Coordinates of C-alpha atoms in Angstrom, one line a residue:
X1296 CA 45.4 -10.8 -20.4
X1297 CA 41.7 -11.1 -20.7
X1298 CA 40.9 -11.3 -17.1
X1299 CA 38.5 -8.5 -16.3
X1300 CA 37.5 -8.2 -20.0
X1301 CA 35.6 -11.5 -20.3
X1302 CA 33.8 -13.6 -17.8
X1303 CA 35.1 -16.8 -16.2
X1304 CA 32.8 -18.6 -18.5
X1305 CA 34.0 -16.7 -21.5
X1306 CA 37.4 -17.4 -20.7
X1307 CA 36.6 -21.1 -20.3
X1308 CA 35.0 -21.3 -23.6
X1309 CA 38.1 -20.1 -25.4
X1310 CA 39.9 -23.2 -24.3
X1311 CA 37.4 -25.4 -26.1
X1312 CA 38.8 -24.2 -29.3
X1313 CA 41.6 -26.8 -29.5
X1314 CA 39.3 -29.7 -29.2
X1315 CA 36.5 -28.5 -31.6
X1316 CA 36.1 -30.0 -35.0
X1317 CA 37.2 -27.7 -37.8
X1318 CA 34.8 -24.9 -38.9
X1319 CA 34.7 -24.6 -42.5
X1320 CA 34.8 -21.2 -43.9
X1321 CA 33.6 -22.0 -47.5
X1322 CA 33.9 -19.1 -50.1
X1323 CA 33.3 -16.7 -47.2
X1324 CA 32.0 -16.4 -43.8
X1325 CA 31.1 -13.6 -41.3
X1326 CA 33.9 -12.7 -39.0
X1327 CA 31.5 -12.9 -35.9
X1328 CA 29.9 -16.1 -37.0
X1329 CA 33.3 -17.8 -37.4
X1330 CA 34.8 -16.5 -34.2
X1331 CA 31.8 -17.2 -32.2
X1332 CA 31.8 -20.9 -33.3
X1333 CA 35.4 -21.2 -32.2
X1334 CA 35.7 -19.1 -29.2
X1335 CA 32.2 -18.2 -28.0
X1336 CA 29.9 -15.0 -28.7
X1337 CA 31.4 -13.2 -25.7
X1338 CA 34.7 -12.8 -27.5
X1339 CA 32.8 -11.6 -30.6
X1340 CA 30.8 -9.1 -28.5
X1341 CA 33.6 -7.8 -26.2
X1342 CA 36.7 -8.0 -28.5
X1343 CA 36.0 -8.3 -32.2
X1344 CA 32.8 -6.1 -32.4
X1345 CA 34.5 -2.9 -30.9
X1346 CA 37.7 -3.6 -33.2
X1347 CA 35.6 -4.0 -36.3
X1348 CA 33.1 -1.3 -35.4
X1349 CA 36.1 1.2 -35.3
X1350 CA 37.1 0.4 -38.7
X1351 CA 33.8 -0.2 -40.7
X1352 CA 31.3 1.1 -38.1
X1353 CA 29.5 -2.3 -39.0
X1354 CA 28.1 -5.5 -37.5
X1355 CA 30.8 -8.2 -36.9
X1356 CA 28.1 -10.9 -37.7
X1357 CA 27.5 -9.4 -41.0
X1358 CA 31.1 -8.3 -42.1
X1359 CA 33.0 -10.6 -44.4
X1360 CA 36.2 -12.3 -43.1
X1361 CA 37.4 -12.7 -46.6
X1362 CA 37.2 -9.1 -47.5
X1363 CA 37.8 -7.5 -44.0
X1364 CA 40.3 -9.9 -42.4
X1365 CA 41.9 -11.6 -45.4
X1366 CA 44.9 -12.9 -43.5
X1367 CA 42.5 -14.8 -41.0
X1368 CA 40.3 -16.2 -43.7
X1369 CA 43.5 -17.7 -45.6
X1370 CA 44.8 -19.1 -42.2
X1371 CA 41.3 -20.4 -41.3
X1372 CA 41.1 -22.6 -44.4
X1373 CA 44.2 -24.6 -43.6
X1374 CA 44.1 -24.8 -39.7
X1375 CA 41.6 -26.7 -37.6
X1376 CA 41.6 -24.2 -34.8
X1377 CA 41.3 -20.3 -34.6
X1378 CA 44.2 -20.4 -32.1
X1379 CA 46.5 -22.1 -34.5
X1380 CA 45.5 -19.8 -37.4
X1381 CA 46.3 -16.7 -35.3
X1382 CA 49.4 -18.2 -34.3
X1383 CA 50.6 -18.6 -37.9
X1384 CA 49.6 -15.0 -38.3
X1385 CA 51.5 -13.8 -35.5
X1386 CA 54.6 -15.7 -36.7
X1387 CA 54.4 -14.1 -40.2
X1388 CA 54.2 -10.8 -38.7
X1389 CA 57.2 -11.3 -36.4
X1390 CA 59.2 -12.6 -39.4
X1391 CA 58.2 -9.5 -41.5
X1392 CA 58.3 -7.1 -38.5
X1393 CA 58.6 -3.4 -39.5
X1394 CA 60.3 -0.7 -37.5
X1395 CA 58.5 2.5 -36.6
X1396 CA 55.4 3.7 -34.5
X1397 CA 52.4 1.4 -34.2
X1398 CA 50.2 4.5 -35.8
X1399 CA 51.3 6.2 -38.8
X1400 CA 50.0 9.7 -39.5
X1401 CA 51.0 13.1 -41.2
X1402 CA 52.2 16.1 -39.2
X1403 CA 49.3 18.5 -39.3
X1404 CA 46.7 15.9 -39.7
X1405 CA 45.6 13.5 -42.3
X1406 CA 43.5 16.3 -43.9
X1407 CA 46.7 17.8 -45.3
X1408 CA 47.0 14.8 -47.7
X1409 CA 44.3 15.5 -50.2
X1410 CA 45.7 19.2 -50.1
X1411 CA 49.1 18.1 -51.0
X1412 CA 48.0 15.7 -53.8
X1413 CA 45.8 18.4 -55.3
X1414 CA 49.0 20.8 -55.2
X1415 CA 51.0 18.0 -56.9
X1416 CA 48.3 17.6 -59.7
X1417 CA 48.3 21.2 -60.4
X1418 CA 52.1 21.5 -60.5
X1419 CA 52.3 18.7 -63.2
X1420 CA 49.7 20.7 -65.4
X1421 CA 46.4 18.9 -64.2
X1422 CA 43.1 20.7 -63.7
X1423 CA 41.0 20.1 -60.7
X1424 CA 37.3 21.3 -61.3
X1425 CA 35.4 21.8 -58.0
X1426 CA 31.7 22.8 -57.5
X1427 CA 30.8 20.9 -60.7
X1428 CA 29.1 17.5 -60.0
X1429 CA 29.4 15.1 -62.8
X1430 CA 25.9 14.1 -64.1
X1431 CA 26.6 12.3 -67.2
X1432 CA 29.2 9.7 -68.4
X1433 CA 28.7 8.5 -71.9
X1434 CA 30.8 6.5 -74.5
X1435 CA 30.9 8.3 -77.9
X1436 CA 31.7 7.1 -81.4
X1437 CA 35.3 8.0 -82.6
X1438 CA 34.0 9.2 -86.0
X1439 CA 31.7 11.9 -84.4
X1440 CA 32.9 15.5 -85.0
X1441 CA 31.7 16.8 -81.8
X1442 CA 33.9 14.5 -79.6
X1443 CA 37.1 15.8 -81.0
X1444 CA 39.6 17.0 -78.2
X1445 CA 41.0 20.5 -78.1
X1446 CA 44.0 19.2 -80.1
X1447 CA 41.9 17.5 -82.8
X1448 CA 42.2 14.1 -81.5
X1449 CA 39.3 11.7 -81.1
X1450 CA 38.2 10.8 -77.5
X1451 CA 36.1 7.9 -76.2
X1452 CA 34.3 9.5 -73.3
X1453 CA 32.0 12.3 -72.8
X1454 CA 31.6 13.8 -69.3
X1455 CA 29.2 16.5 -68.2
X1456 CA 30.4 18.2 -65.1
X1457 CA 28.4 21.3 -63.9
X1458 CA 28.1 23.6 -67.0
X1459 CA 31.1 21.9 -68.8
X1460 CA 31.4 19.0 -71.3
X1461 CA 34.5 17.3 -71.2
X1462 CA 36.0 14.7 -73.5
X1463 CA 38.6 12.1 -72.5
X1464 CA 40.3 8.9 -73.7
X1465 CA 40.0 7.3 -70.3
X1466 CA 38.0 7.7 -67.1
X1467 CA 38.6 6.6 -63.4
X1468 CA 35.3 6.6 -61.5
X1469 CA 36.4 7.1 -57.9
X1470 CA 33.1 8.1 -56.2
X1471 CA 31.1 6.4 -53.5
X1472 CA 28.9 3.3 -54.8
X1473 CA 25.4 5.2 -55.1
X1474 CA 27.2 8.1 -57.3
X1475 CA 29.1 5.5 -59.3
X1476 CA 26.0 3.4 -59.9
X1477 CA 24.0 6.6 -61.4
X1478 CA 27.1 7.5 -63.6
X1479 CA 27.5 3.9 -65.0
X1480 CA 23.7 3.0 -65.3
X1481 CA 23.8 4.0 -69.0
X1482 CA 26.8 2.3 -70.2
X1483 CA 27.5 -0.5 -67.6
X1484 CA 24.0 -1.3 -66.2
X1485 CA 25.0 -4.6 -64.7
X1486 CA 27.9 -2.9 -62.8
X1487 CA 25.4 -0.2 -61.6
X1488 CA 23.1 -2.7 -60.3
X1489 CA 25.9 -4.3 -58.3
X1490 CA 27.0 -1.0 -56.9
X1491 CA 23.4 0.0 -56.1
X1492 CA 23.3 -2.8 -53.6
X1493 CA 26.4 -1.6 -51.6
X1494 CA 25.0 -0.4 -48.1
X1495 CA 26.8 2.4 -46.0
X1496 CA 27.1 3.4 -42.5
X1497 CA 27.1 7.0 -41.1
X1498 CA 29.1 8.3 -38.1
X1499 CA 30.0 11.5 -36.5
X1500 CA 33.2 12.4 -34.8
X1501 CA 33.2 14.8 -31.7
X1502 CA 36.3 16.6 -31.0
X1503 CA 36.9 18.2 -27.5
X1504 CA 39.7 20.4 -26.3
X1505 CA 40.4 20.8 -22.7
X1506 CA 43.0 22.6 -20.6
X1507 CA 45.7 20.2 -19.6
X1508 CA 45.5 21.4 -15.9
X1509 CA 41.8 20.3 -15.8
X1510 CA 42.4 16.4 -16.5
X1511 CA 44.4 13.6 -16.2
X1512 CA 44.0 10.7 -18.8
X1513 CA 45.0 7.1 -18.6
X1514 CA 47.9 6.0 -20.7
X1515 CA 47.6 4.9 -24.2
X1516 CA 46.0 6.3 -27.2
X1517 CA 42.3 5.7 -26.3
X1518 CA 39.8 3.0 -25.9
X1519 CA 37.1 1.2 -27.7
X1520 CA 33.7 0.5 -26.5
X1521 CA 31.8 -2.9 -26.9
X1522 CA 28.0 -2.3 -28.2
X1523 CA 26.9 -4.7 -25.4
X1524 CA 27.9 -2.1 -22.9
X1525 CA 25.0 0.1 -24.0
X1526 CA 27.1 3.3 -24.4
X1527 CA 26.5 5.6 -27.3
X1528 CA 30.0 6.3 -28.2
X1529 CA 32.1 3.4 -29.9
X1530 CA 35.4 4.6 -29.2
X1531 CA 37.6 7.6 -27.9
X1532 CA 40.9 8.6 -29.3
X1533 CA 43.3 10.6 -26.9
X1534 CA 44.5 12.6 -29.9
X1535 CA 47.1 14.5 -28.0
X1536 CA 48.6 11.4 -26.8
X1537 CA 48.4 9.6 -30.1
X1538 CA 49.8 12.3 -32.3
X1539 CA 52.8 14.3 -31.0
X1540 CA 52.3 17.2 -33.4
X1541 CA 48.8 18.0 -31.7
X1542 CA 50.5 18.1 -28.3
X1543 CA 53.3 20.3 -29.6
X1544 CA 51.0 22.7 -31.3
X1545 CA 49.5 23.7 -28.0
X1546 CA 51.2 22.1 -24.8
X1547 CA 48.3 23.6 -22.5
X1548 CA 45.5 21.9 -24.3
X1549 CA 44.6 18.1 -24.5
X1550 CA 42.4 17.0 -27.5
X1551 CA 40.1 14.0 -27.4
X1552 CA 37.9 12.7 -30.0
X1553 CA 34.9 10.3 -29.7
X1554 CA 33.2 8.4 -32.5
X1555 CA 29.4 8.0 -32.7
X1556 CA 27.3 5.6 -35.0
X1557 CA 27.2 2.1 -36.3
X1558 CA 25.6 0.4 -39.2
X1559 CA 21.9 0.5 -38.7
X1560 CA 22.0 3.3 -36.0
X1561 CA 20.4 6.5 -37.3
X1562 CA 18.6 7.9 -34.2
X1563 CA 21.6 9.0 -32.4
X1564 CA 23.0 10.9 -35.4
X1565 CA 19.6 12.7 -35.6
X1566 CA 20.6 14.5 -32.4
X1567 CA 21.9 18.2 -32.6
X1568 CA 25.7 18.8 -32.2
X1569 CA 25.3 19.8 -28.7
X1570 CA 23.5 16.6 -27.8
X1571 CA 26.3 14.5 -29.3
X1572 CA 28.9 16.6 -27.2
X1573 CA 26.8 16.0 -24.2
X1574 CA 26.5 12.3 -24.6
X1575 CA 30.2 11.9 -25.5
X1576 CA 31.1 13.7 -22.0
X1577 CA 28.8 11.4 -20.2
X1578 CA 30.6 8.4 -21.7
X1579 CA 33.9 9.7 -21.2
X1580 CA 33.0 10.4 -17.5
X1581 CA 31.8 6.9 -17.2
X1582 CA 35.0 5.5 -18.6
X1583 CA 37.6 7.7 -17.5
X1584 CA 36.3 9.9 -14.7
X1585 CA 36.6 13.0 -16.7
X1586 CA 34.1 15.7 -15.7
X1587 CA 36.0 18.9 -16.8
X1588 CA 34.3 21.3 -19.0
X1589 CA 35.7 21.5 -22.7
X1590 CA 37.2 24.9 -23.9
X1591 CA 36.1 24.1 -27.4
X1592 CA 34.2 21.3 -29.4
X1593 CA 33.5 20.3 -32.8
X1594 CA 31.1 17.9 -34.5
X1595 CA 31.9 16.4 -37.9
X1596 CA 29.5 14.2 -39.5
X1597 CA 30.2 11.6 -42.1
X1598 CA 26.9 10.8 -43.7
X1599 CA 27.1 7.4 -45.5
X1600 CA 30.8 7.6 -45.1
X1601 CA 31.7 3.8 -44.5
X1602 CA 30.8 1.3 -47.2
X1603 CA 29.8 -2.2 -45.6
X1604 CA 31.6 -5.3 -46.5
X1605 CA 29.0 -8.2 -45.9
X1606 CA 29.7 -11.8 -46.7
X1607 CA 30.2 -12.1 -50.3
X1608 CA 31.6 -8.7 -50.8
X1609 CA 34.5 -10.0 -52.8
X1610 CA 32.4 -11.7 -55.4
X1611 CA 30.2 -8.5 -55.9
X1612 CA 33.6 -6.4 -56.4
X1613 CA 34.8 -9.2 -58.8
X1614 CA 31.4 -8.8 -60.8
X1615 CA 31.6 -4.9 -60.9
X1616 CA 35.2 -5.1 -62.3
X1617 CA 34.3 -7.9 -64.9
X1618 CA 31.5 -5.6 -66.1
X1619 CA 33.7 -2.5 -66.2
X1620 CA 36.4 -4.2 -68.0
X1621 CA 34.2 -4.6 -70.9
X1622 CA 34.4 -0.9 -71.6
X1623 CA 37.9 0.3 -72.9
X1624 CA 39.2 3.3 -71.2
X1625 CA 37.2 2.8 -68.0
X1626 CA 38.2 1.7 -64.5
X1627 CA 36.8 2.1 -60.9
X1628 CA 38.3 2.6 -57.5
X1629 CA 37.5 3.5 -54.1
X1630 CA 36.8 2.5 -50.5
X1631 CA 33.8 0.2 -51.6
X1632 CA 36.2 -2.3 -53.2
X1633 CA 39.4 -3.3 -51.6
X1634 CA 39.3 -1.7 -48.0
X1635 CA 38.3 1.5 -46.4
X1636 CA 41.6 2.5 -45.2
X1637 CA 43.8 5.2 -46.9
X1638 CA 46.5 2.5 -48.0
X1639 CA 43.8 0.5 -49.5
X1640 CA 42.2 3.2 -51.3
X1641 CA 45.6 4.4 -52.7
X1642 CA 46.2 0.6 -53.9
X1643 CA 43.0 0.7 -55.6
X1644 CA 43.7 3.8 -57.4
X1645 CA 47.1 2.2 -58.6
X1646 CA 45.4 -0.8 -60.0
X1647 CA 42.8 1.3 -61.6
X1648 CA 45.5 3.3 -63.4
X1649 CA 47.4 0.3 -64.3
X1650 CA 44.3 -1.2 -65.8
X1651 CA 43.8 1.7 -68.1
X1652 CA 47.2 1.0 -69.2
X1653 CA 46.6 -2.7 -69.9
X1654 CA 48.1 -4.1 -66.9
X1655 CA 45.6 -6.1 -64.8
X1656 CA 48.2 -7.4 -62.4
X1657 CA 47.0 -5.1 -59.8
X1658 CA 43.2 -5.7 -60.1
X1659 CA 43.9 -9.5 -60.1
X1660 CA 46.2 -9.0 -57.1
X1661 CA 43.3 -7.1 -55.3
X1662 CA 40.5 -9.4 -56.5
X1663 CA 42.5 -12.5 -54.9
X1664 CA 43.8 -10.7 -51.8
X1665 CA 41.4 -7.8 -50.8
X1666 CA 43.2 -5.1 -48.6
X1667 CA 46.6 -6.1 -50.1
X1668 CA 48.2 -4.9 -53.0
X1669 CA 51.4 -4.8 -55.5
X1670 CA 52.0 -1.2 -54.2
X1671 CA 53.5 -1.5 -50.8
X1672 CA 50.7 -3.1 -49.0
X1673 CA 47.2 -1.9 -48.2
X1674 CA 46.5 -3.2 -44.6
X1675 CA 44.7 -1.0 -42.2

């Protein structure tokens, strides 16, 4: 299956996995380091790197196996070879096989999800305040008169948001790590210090629309690009072939998307939008032969959008939660803790709310098994 993807030497190196002595993973290990030790660097550079780069925009030789691929980490602890470990994971997947499409989406795009959540919150009497960045989060003494809520009850937290001062019994801090660190510095300095050390990768998505009559794409939903190929884009999604609702919306138009930017890569993202479109078109032409002119383009930038999960990430998350747990009525959740995918973020939110109610089961499960949860699973 890998013929043409790996060299003859790379294919031969894979065969040595069965004869090598066991590679200890310890408390954690980088995915790339472990896989390279078992199967060779070519497997990492041409297979693992583009896969992880698509999820984390990170470096496979830095990314934590325990946090990013927990199933593989657990299997590697008990098996001598990587091949054996993968076979066990595959067997479990077959035994628990789920029906349905490989990719799950939302008709109209995943951007409709937060809008639907907001509508649900408002319909239940909740208030969403926009355009009001939170600049202060402080605990207050219950005996202070100025901390009384609108109904006269005493509250535990004081929040300054824009020109408003809010009081609350409980707070979930669901913001990126640098912002969370700033808000927690006064009341949870140890947690703030840990969060300040979390690094992020930036990326950009380039969306291109073509007349269907102008192009013919390969089958499939897209392709990944190994960094060793020296290309600028790291992946392309054939959006109209991946999501039926896009094709149905306008059958005469085909939508493609490329992604640009990896951890440590900043120069490419300094280019103007037109420059990112041009380089995307060049790389698409090299990969698929596409030379048509798009009828429309859009560049969407996600500055510091993807938190990095280096070796030891799980221990940092555990320390953050330990420090936060010392403050009643406070919890944290988000992509920097238990996984960057939407299911993982939802699981993290459930665990945070459960914690406020005194149930630590969700937090303990996520701490022991990152990117999994008691609420339906959080695997990417």
